[in-house]
Short mmCIF file of C-alpha atoms and ligand atoms in Angstrom, two decimals:
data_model
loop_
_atom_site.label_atom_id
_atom_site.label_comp_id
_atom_site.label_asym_id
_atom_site.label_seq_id
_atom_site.Cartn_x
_atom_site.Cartn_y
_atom_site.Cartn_z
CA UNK A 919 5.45 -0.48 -40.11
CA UNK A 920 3.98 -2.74 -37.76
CA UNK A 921 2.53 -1.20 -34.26
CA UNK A 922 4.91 -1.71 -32.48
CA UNK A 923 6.99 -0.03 -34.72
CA UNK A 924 4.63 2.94 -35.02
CA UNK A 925 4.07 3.10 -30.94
CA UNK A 926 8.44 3.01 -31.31
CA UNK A 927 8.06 5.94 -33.63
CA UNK A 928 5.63 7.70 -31.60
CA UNK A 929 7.64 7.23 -28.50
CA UNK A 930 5.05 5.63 -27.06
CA UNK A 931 5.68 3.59 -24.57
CA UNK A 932 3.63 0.03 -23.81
CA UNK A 933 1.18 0.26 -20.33
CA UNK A 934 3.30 -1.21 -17.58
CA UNK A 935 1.63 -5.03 -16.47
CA UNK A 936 0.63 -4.65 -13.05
CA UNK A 937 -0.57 -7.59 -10.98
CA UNK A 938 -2.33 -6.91 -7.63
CA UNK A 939 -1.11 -9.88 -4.95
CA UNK A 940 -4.22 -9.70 -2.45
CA UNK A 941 -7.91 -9.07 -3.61
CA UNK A 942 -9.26 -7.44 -0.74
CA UNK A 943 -10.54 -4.34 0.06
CA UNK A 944 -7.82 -2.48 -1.05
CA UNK A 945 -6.91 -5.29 -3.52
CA UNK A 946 -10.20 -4.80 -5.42
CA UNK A 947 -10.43 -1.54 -5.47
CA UNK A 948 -6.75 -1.00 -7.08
CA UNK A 949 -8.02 -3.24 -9.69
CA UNK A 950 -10.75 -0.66 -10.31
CA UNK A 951 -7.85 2.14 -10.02
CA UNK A 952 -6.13 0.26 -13.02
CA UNK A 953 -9.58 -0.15 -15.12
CA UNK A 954 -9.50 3.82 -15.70
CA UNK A 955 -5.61 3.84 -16.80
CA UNK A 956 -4.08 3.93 -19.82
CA UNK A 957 -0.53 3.68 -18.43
CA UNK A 958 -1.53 0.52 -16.82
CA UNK A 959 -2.57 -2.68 -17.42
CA UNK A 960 -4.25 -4.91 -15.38
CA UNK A 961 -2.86 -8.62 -15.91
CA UNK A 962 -2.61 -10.77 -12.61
CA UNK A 963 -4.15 -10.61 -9.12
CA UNK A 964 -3.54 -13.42 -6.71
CA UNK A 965 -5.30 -14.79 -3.08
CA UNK A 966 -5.00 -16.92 -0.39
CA UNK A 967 -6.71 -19.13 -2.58
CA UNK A 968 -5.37 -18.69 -6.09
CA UNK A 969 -4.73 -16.90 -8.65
CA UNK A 970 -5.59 -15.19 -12.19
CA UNK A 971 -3.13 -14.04 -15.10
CA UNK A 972 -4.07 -13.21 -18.71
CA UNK A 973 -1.38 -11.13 -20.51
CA UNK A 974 -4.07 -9.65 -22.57
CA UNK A 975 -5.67 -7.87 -19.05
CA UNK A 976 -7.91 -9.15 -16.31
CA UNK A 977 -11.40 -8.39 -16.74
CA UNK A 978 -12.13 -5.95 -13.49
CA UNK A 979 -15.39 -6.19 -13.21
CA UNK A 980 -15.63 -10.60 -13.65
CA UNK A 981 -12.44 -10.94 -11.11
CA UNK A 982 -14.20 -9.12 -8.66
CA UNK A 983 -17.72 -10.96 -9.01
CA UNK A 984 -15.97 -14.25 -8.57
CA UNK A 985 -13.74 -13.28 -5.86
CA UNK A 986 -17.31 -12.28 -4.29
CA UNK A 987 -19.31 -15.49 -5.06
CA UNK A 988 -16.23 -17.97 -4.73
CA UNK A 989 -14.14 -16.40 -2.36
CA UNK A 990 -10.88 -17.05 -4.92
CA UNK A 991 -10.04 -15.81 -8.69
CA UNK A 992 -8.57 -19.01 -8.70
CA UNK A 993 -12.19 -19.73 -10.21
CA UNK A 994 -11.99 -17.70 -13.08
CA UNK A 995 -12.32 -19.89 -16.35
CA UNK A 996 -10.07 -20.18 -17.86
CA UNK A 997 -7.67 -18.19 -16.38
CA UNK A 998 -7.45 -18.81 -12.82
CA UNK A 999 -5.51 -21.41 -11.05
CA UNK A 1000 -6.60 -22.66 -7.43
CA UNK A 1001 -3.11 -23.10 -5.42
CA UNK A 1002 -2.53 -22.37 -1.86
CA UNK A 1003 0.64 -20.96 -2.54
CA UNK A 1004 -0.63 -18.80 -5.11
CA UNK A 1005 2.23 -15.71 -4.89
CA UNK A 1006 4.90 -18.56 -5.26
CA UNK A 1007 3.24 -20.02 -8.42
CA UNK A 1008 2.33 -16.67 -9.92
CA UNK A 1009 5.88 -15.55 -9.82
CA UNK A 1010 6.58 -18.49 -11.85
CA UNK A 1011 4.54 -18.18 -14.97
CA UNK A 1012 3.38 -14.35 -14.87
CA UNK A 1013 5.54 -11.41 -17.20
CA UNK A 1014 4.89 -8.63 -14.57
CA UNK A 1015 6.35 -5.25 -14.36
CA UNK A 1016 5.29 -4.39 -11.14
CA UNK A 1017 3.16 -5.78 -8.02
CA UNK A 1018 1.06 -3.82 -5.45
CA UNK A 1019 0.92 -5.70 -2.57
CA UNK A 1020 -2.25 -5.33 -0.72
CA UNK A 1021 -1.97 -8.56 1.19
CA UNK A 1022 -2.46 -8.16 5.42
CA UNK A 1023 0.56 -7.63 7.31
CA UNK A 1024 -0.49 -10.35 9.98
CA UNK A 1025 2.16 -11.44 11.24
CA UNK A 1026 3.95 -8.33 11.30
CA UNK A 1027 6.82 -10.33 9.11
CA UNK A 1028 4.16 -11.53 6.21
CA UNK A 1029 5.27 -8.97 3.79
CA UNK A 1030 8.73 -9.21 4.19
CA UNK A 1031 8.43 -12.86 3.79
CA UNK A 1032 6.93 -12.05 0.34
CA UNK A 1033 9.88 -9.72 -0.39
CA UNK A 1034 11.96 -12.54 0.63
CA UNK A 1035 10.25 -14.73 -2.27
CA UNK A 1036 10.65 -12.71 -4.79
CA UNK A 1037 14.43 -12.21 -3.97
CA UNK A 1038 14.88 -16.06 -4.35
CA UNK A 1039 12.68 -16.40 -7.07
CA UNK A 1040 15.07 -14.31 -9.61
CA UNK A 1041 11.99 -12.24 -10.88
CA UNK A 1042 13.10 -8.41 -11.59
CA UNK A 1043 10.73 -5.66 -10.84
CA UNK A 1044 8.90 -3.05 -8.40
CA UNK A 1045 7.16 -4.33 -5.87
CA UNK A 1046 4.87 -1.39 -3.84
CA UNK A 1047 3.70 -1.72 -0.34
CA UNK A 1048 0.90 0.28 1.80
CA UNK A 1049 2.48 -1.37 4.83
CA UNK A 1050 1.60 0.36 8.09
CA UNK A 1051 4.01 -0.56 10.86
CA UNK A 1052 7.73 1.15 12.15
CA UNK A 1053 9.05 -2.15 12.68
CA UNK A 1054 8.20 -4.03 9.56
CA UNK A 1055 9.22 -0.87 7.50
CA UNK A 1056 12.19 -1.36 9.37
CA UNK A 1057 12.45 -4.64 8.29
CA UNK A 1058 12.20 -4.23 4.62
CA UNK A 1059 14.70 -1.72 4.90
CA UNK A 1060 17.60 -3.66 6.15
CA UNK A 1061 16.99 -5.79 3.13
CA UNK A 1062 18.24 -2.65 1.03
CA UNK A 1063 21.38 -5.01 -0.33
CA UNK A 1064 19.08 -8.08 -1.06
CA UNK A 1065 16.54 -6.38 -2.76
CA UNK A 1066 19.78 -4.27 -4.98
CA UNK A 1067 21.74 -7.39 -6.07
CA UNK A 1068 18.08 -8.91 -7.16
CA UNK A 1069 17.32 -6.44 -9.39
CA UNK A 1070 14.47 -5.25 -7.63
CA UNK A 1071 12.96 -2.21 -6.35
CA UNK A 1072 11.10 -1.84 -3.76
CA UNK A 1073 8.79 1.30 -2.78
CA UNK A 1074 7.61 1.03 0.93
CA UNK A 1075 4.56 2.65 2.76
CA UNK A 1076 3.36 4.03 -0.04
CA UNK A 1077 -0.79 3.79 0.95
CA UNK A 1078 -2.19 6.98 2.05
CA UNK A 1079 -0.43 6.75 5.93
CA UNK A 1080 1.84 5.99 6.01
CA UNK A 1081 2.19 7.40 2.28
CA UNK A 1082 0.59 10.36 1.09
CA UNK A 1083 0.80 12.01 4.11
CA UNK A 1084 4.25 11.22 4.88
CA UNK A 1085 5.41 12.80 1.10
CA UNK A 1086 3.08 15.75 2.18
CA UNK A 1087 5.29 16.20 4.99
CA UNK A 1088 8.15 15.65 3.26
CA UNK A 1089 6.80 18.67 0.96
CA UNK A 1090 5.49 20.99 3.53
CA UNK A 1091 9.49 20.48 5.34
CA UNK A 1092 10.74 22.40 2.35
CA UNK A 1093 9.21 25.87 4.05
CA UNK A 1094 10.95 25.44 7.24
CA UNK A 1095 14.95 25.32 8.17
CA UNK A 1096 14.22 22.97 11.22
CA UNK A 1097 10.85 20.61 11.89
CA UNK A 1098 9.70 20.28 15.53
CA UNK A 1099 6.53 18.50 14.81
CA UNK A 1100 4.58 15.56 12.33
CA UNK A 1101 1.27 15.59 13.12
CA UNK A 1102 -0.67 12.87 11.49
CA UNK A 1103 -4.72 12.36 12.35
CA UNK A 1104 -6.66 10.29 10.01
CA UNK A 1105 -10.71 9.49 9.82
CA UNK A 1106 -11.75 6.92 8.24
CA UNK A 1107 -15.36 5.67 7.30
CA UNK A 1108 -16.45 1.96 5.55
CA UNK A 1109 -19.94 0.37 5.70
CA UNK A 1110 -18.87 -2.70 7.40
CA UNK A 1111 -15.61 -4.07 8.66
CA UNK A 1112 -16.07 -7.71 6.24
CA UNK A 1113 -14.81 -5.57 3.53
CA UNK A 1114 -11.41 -4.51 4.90
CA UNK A 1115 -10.96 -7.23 7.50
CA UNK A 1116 -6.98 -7.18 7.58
CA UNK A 1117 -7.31 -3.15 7.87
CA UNK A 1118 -9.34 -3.68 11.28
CA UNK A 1119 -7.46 -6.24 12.73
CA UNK A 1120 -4.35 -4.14 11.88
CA UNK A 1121 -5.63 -1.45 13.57
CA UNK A 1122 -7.17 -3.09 16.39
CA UNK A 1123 -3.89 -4.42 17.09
CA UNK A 1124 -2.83 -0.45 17.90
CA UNK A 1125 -5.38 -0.63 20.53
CA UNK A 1126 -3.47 -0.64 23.85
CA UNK A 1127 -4.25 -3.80 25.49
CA UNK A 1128 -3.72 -5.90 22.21
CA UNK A 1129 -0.99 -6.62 20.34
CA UNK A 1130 -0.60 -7.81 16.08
CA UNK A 1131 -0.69 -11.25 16.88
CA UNK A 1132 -3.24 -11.58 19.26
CA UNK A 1133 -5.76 -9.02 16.58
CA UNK A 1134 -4.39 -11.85 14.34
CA UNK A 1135 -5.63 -14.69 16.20
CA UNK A 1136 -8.98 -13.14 16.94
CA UNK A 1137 -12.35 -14.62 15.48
CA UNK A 1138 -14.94 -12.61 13.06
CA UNK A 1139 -16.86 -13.20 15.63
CA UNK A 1140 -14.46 -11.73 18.47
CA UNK A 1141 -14.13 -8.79 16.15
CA UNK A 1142 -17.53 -8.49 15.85
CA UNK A 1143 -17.67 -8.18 19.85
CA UNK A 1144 -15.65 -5.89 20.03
CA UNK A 1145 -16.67 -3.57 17.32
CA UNK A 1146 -20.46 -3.74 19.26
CA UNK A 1147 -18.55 -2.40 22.09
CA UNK A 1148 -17.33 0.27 20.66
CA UNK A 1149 -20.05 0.73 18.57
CA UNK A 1150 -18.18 -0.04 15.71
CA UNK A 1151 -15.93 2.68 16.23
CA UNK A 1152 -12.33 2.21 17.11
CA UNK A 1153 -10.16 5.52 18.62
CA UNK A 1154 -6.30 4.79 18.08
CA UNK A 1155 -3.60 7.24 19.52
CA UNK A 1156 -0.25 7.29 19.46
CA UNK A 1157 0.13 4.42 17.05
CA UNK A 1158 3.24 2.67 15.96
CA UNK A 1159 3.36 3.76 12.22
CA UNK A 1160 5.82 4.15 10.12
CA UNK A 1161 5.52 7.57 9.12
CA UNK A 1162 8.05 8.10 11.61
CA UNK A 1163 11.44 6.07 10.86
CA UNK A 1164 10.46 7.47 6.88
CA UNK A 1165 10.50 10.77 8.26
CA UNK A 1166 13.71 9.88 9.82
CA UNK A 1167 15.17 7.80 7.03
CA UNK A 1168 14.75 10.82 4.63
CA UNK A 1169 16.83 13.13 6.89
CA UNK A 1170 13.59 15.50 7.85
CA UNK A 1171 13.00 14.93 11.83
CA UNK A 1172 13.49 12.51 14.16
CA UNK A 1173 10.84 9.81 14.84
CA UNK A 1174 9.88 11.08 17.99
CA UNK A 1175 8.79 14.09 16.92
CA UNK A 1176 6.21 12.02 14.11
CA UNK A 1177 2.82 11.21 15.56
CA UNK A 1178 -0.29 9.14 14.34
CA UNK A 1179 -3.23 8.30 15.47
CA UNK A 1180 -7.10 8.58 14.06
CA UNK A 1181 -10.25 7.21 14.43
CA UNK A 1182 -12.02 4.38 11.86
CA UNK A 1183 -15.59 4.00 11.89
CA UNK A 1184 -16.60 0.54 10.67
CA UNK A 1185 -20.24 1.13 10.34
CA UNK A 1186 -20.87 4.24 8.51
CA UNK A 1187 -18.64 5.08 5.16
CA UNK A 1188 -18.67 8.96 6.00
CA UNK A 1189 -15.38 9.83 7.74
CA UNK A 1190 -15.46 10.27 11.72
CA UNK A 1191 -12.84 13.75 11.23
CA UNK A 1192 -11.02 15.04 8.41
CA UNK A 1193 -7.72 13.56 7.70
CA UNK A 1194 -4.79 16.43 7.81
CA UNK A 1195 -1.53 16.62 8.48
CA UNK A 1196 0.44 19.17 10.50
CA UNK A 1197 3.59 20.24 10.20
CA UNK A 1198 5.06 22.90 12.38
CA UNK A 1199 8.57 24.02 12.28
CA UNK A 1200 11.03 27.10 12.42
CA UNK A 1201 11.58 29.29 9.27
CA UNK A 1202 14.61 31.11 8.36
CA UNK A 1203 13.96 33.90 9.49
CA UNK A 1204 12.91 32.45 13.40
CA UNK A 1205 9.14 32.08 13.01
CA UNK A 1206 7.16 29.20 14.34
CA UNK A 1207 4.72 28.20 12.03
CA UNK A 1208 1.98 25.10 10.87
CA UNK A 1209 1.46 23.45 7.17
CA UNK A 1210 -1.94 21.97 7.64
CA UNK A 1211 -2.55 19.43 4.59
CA UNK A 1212 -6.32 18.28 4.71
CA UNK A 1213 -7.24 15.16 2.62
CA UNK A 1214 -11.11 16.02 1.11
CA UNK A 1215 -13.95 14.48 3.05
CA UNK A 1216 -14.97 12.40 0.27
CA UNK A 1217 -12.39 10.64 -0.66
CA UNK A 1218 -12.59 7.18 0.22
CA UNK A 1219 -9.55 5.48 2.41
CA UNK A 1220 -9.42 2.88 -1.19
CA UNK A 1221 -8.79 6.15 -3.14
CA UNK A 1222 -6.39 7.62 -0.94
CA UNK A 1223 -4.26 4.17 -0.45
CA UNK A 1224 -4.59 3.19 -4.41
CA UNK A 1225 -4.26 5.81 -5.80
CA UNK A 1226 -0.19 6.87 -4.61
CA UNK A 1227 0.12 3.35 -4.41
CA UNK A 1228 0.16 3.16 -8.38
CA UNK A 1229 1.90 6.61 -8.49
CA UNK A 1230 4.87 5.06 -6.62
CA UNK A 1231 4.93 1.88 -9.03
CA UNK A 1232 5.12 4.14 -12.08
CA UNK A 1233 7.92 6.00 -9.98
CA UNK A 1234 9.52 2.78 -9.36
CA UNK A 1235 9.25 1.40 -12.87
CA UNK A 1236 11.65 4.87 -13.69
CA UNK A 1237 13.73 3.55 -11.46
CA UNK A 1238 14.24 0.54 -12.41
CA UNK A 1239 14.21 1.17 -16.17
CA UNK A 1240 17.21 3.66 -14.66
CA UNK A 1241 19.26 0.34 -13.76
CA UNK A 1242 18.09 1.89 -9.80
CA UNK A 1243 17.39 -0.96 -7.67
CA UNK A 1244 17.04 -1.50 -3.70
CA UNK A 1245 14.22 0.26 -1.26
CA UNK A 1246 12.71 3.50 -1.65
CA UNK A 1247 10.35 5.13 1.13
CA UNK A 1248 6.98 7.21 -0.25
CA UNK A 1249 9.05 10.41 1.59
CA UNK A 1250 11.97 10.07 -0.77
CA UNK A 1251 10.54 9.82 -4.28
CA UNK A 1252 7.66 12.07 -5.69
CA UNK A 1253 5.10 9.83 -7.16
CA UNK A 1254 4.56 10.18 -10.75
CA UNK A 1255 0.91 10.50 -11.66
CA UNK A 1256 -0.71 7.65 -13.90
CA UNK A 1257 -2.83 8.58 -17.11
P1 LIG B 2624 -8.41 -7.73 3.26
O1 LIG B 2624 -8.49 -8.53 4.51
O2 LIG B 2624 -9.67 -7.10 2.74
O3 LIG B 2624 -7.84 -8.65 2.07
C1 LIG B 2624 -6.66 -9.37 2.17
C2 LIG B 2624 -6.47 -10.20 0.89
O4 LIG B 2624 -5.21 -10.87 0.97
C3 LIG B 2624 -7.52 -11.28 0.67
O5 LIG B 2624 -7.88 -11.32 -0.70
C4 LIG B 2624 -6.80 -12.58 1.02
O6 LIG B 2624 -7.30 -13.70 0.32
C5 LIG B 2624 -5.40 -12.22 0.57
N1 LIG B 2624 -4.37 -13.06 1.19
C6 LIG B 2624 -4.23 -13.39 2.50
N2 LIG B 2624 -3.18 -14.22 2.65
C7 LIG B 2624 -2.66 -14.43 1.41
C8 LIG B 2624 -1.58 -15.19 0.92
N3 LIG B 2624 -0.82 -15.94 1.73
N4 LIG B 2624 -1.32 -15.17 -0.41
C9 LIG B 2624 -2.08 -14.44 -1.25
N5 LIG B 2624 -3.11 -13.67 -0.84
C10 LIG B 2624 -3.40 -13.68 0.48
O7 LIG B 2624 -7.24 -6.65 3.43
P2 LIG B 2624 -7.34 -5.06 3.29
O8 LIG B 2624 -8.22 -4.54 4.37
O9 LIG B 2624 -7.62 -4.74 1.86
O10 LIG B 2624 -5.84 -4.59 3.68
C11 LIG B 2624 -4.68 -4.91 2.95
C12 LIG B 2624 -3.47 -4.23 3.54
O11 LIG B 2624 -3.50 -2.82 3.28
C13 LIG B 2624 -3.34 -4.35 5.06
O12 LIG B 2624 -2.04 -4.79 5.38
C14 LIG B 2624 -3.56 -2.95 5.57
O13 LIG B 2624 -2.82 -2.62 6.72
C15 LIG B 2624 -3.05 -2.13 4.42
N6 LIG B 2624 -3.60 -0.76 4.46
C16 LIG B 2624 -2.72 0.29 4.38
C17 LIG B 2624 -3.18 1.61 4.44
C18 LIG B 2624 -2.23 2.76 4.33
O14 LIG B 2624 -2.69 3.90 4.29
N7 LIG B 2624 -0.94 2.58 4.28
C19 LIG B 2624 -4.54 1.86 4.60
C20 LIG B 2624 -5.41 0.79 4.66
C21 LIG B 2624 -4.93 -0.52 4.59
#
């Protein structure tokens, strides 16, 4: 017998090929995610700049020490390619199962552009999002057809909010016979902003007086500013997230009832406040009563957003092996945990 043969025999399935389009903050830290999986395998990661594929597995550690001296893993030797339309080209060449996008949602239509590309491009798949905003959830969604007749499925807002703490809702519903109330407050702490610039922006876009595409168009140095303001804090209430139309989609409360808002310190990796969510809602039997689901303190915002992030995809390769294409939300599915 040969091994693939034996794995056959053993029912052992071969790790799913996973290729990470943005290597970010969140980008590089799902490639450390992967690193510790068996399940997995590591085998493309893309930039603004360019991108690397080796269907043998990316070396973690090198992609992320030229990404950090170069700025691209379009340097790599001799894997990487330098290409300013690197997700285009890599969909050409690369045999993936399943991409996590952790590209920035700026403009608020990026992603679904990419979603758009892969549709044309005739690739079959799961794609995974940690997108963060109502309306480009909304968005994705009314490409539900598209994304079916390509062969394709999609698993949206599947970070850690919206994400784990939307499915925890979705969980914590189960208890109650009618919801009244999502209550969604997150802390988050990183050393400095440079290391999850598209996160801040994002976020300072929330802020009222600003809007995605003026965040977008702001400098480092205008970020900077602002952040000494603030003193590198920023407070965000009532934020447009898309915990809410999930929530909705999935049949468990109506988006106004869904709130989210938190506070991000950019200068000091401990979190501001404990990320929970609440959910009160009316039993049976008429009482009033409160889930409280409370993320641990040290678990990093990477750990929290990677983590379900490769759940979903494993949930979404099911799928698809199923012949079960088109969008999913992270309230509808359970993620499936990767060894
Ligand atoms: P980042 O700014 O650190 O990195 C972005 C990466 O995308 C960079 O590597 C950049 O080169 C690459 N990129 C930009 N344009 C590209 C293009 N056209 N083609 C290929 N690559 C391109 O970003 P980040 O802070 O890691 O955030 C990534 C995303 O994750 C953001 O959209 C953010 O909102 C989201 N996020 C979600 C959650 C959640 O809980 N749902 C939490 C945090 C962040």
């Amino acid at each position: 017998m040969n091994s693939e043969q034996i794995k056959n025999s053993l029912n052992i399935s071969p790790a799913i090929r996973v290729g990470v389009l943005g290597f970010g903050g969140l980008g590089q830290a799902a490639a450390k995610v992967v690193a510790g999986k068996r399940e997995m395998i590591l085998v493309a990661a893309a930039d603004q700049k360019g991108y690397a594929y080796a269907a043998e597995g990316l070396n973690t550690e090198t992609s992320i020490a030229i990404y950090q001296s170069q700025g691209s893993v379009g340097y790599l030797e001799p894997i990487g390619t330098l290409t300013n339309q690197s997700i285009q080209d890599l969909i050409e060449i690369a045999e993936v199962d399943g991409y996590f996008l952790a590209l920035p949602n700026l403009p608020n239509d990026f992603i679904p552009n990419v979603a758009k590309e892969f549709i044309k491009s005739g690739w079959r798949g799961v794609l995974v999002d940690a997108i963060k905003r109502t309306t480009a959830v909304e968005q994705l969604l009314a490409m539900k057809k598209e994304l079916q007749a390509a062969g394709i499925t999609y698993m949206t807002g599947c970070g850690a909010t919206p994400g784990l703490l939307t499915a925890a809702a979705a969980l914590a519903a189960q208890s109650y016979a009618e919801i009244h109330q999502v209550e969604i407050t997150f802390g988050v702490g990183i050393a400095n902003w440079e290391a999850y610039r598209a996160t801040v922006r994002e976020d300072i876009g929330h802020m009222p007086g600003y809007t995605v595409e003026a965040a977008r168009a702001m400098t480092d140095a205008e970020v900077e500013a602002l952040l000494d303001k603030t003193n590198g804090v920023l407070t965000l209430t009532n934020m447009e997230h898309a915990d809410d139309v999930m929530l909705e989609v999935a049949g468990i409360v109506g988006r106004d009832r869904v709130t989210v808002g938190g506070v991000v310190d950019t200068r000091n990796p401990k979190k501001p406040l404990s990320t929970n969510v609440k959910v009160t809602g009316r039993t049976f039997e008429g009482k009033i009563s409160t889930h409280t689901f409370t993320l641990g303190d040290e678990t990093s915002m990477a750990a929290n957003v990677c983590g379900p992030a490769f759940g979903y995809l494993k949930a979404g390769r099911q799928l698809h092996q199923r012949g079960i294409y088109g969008i999913f939300t992270a309230a509808e599915i359970m993620p499936q945990f990767v060894r």
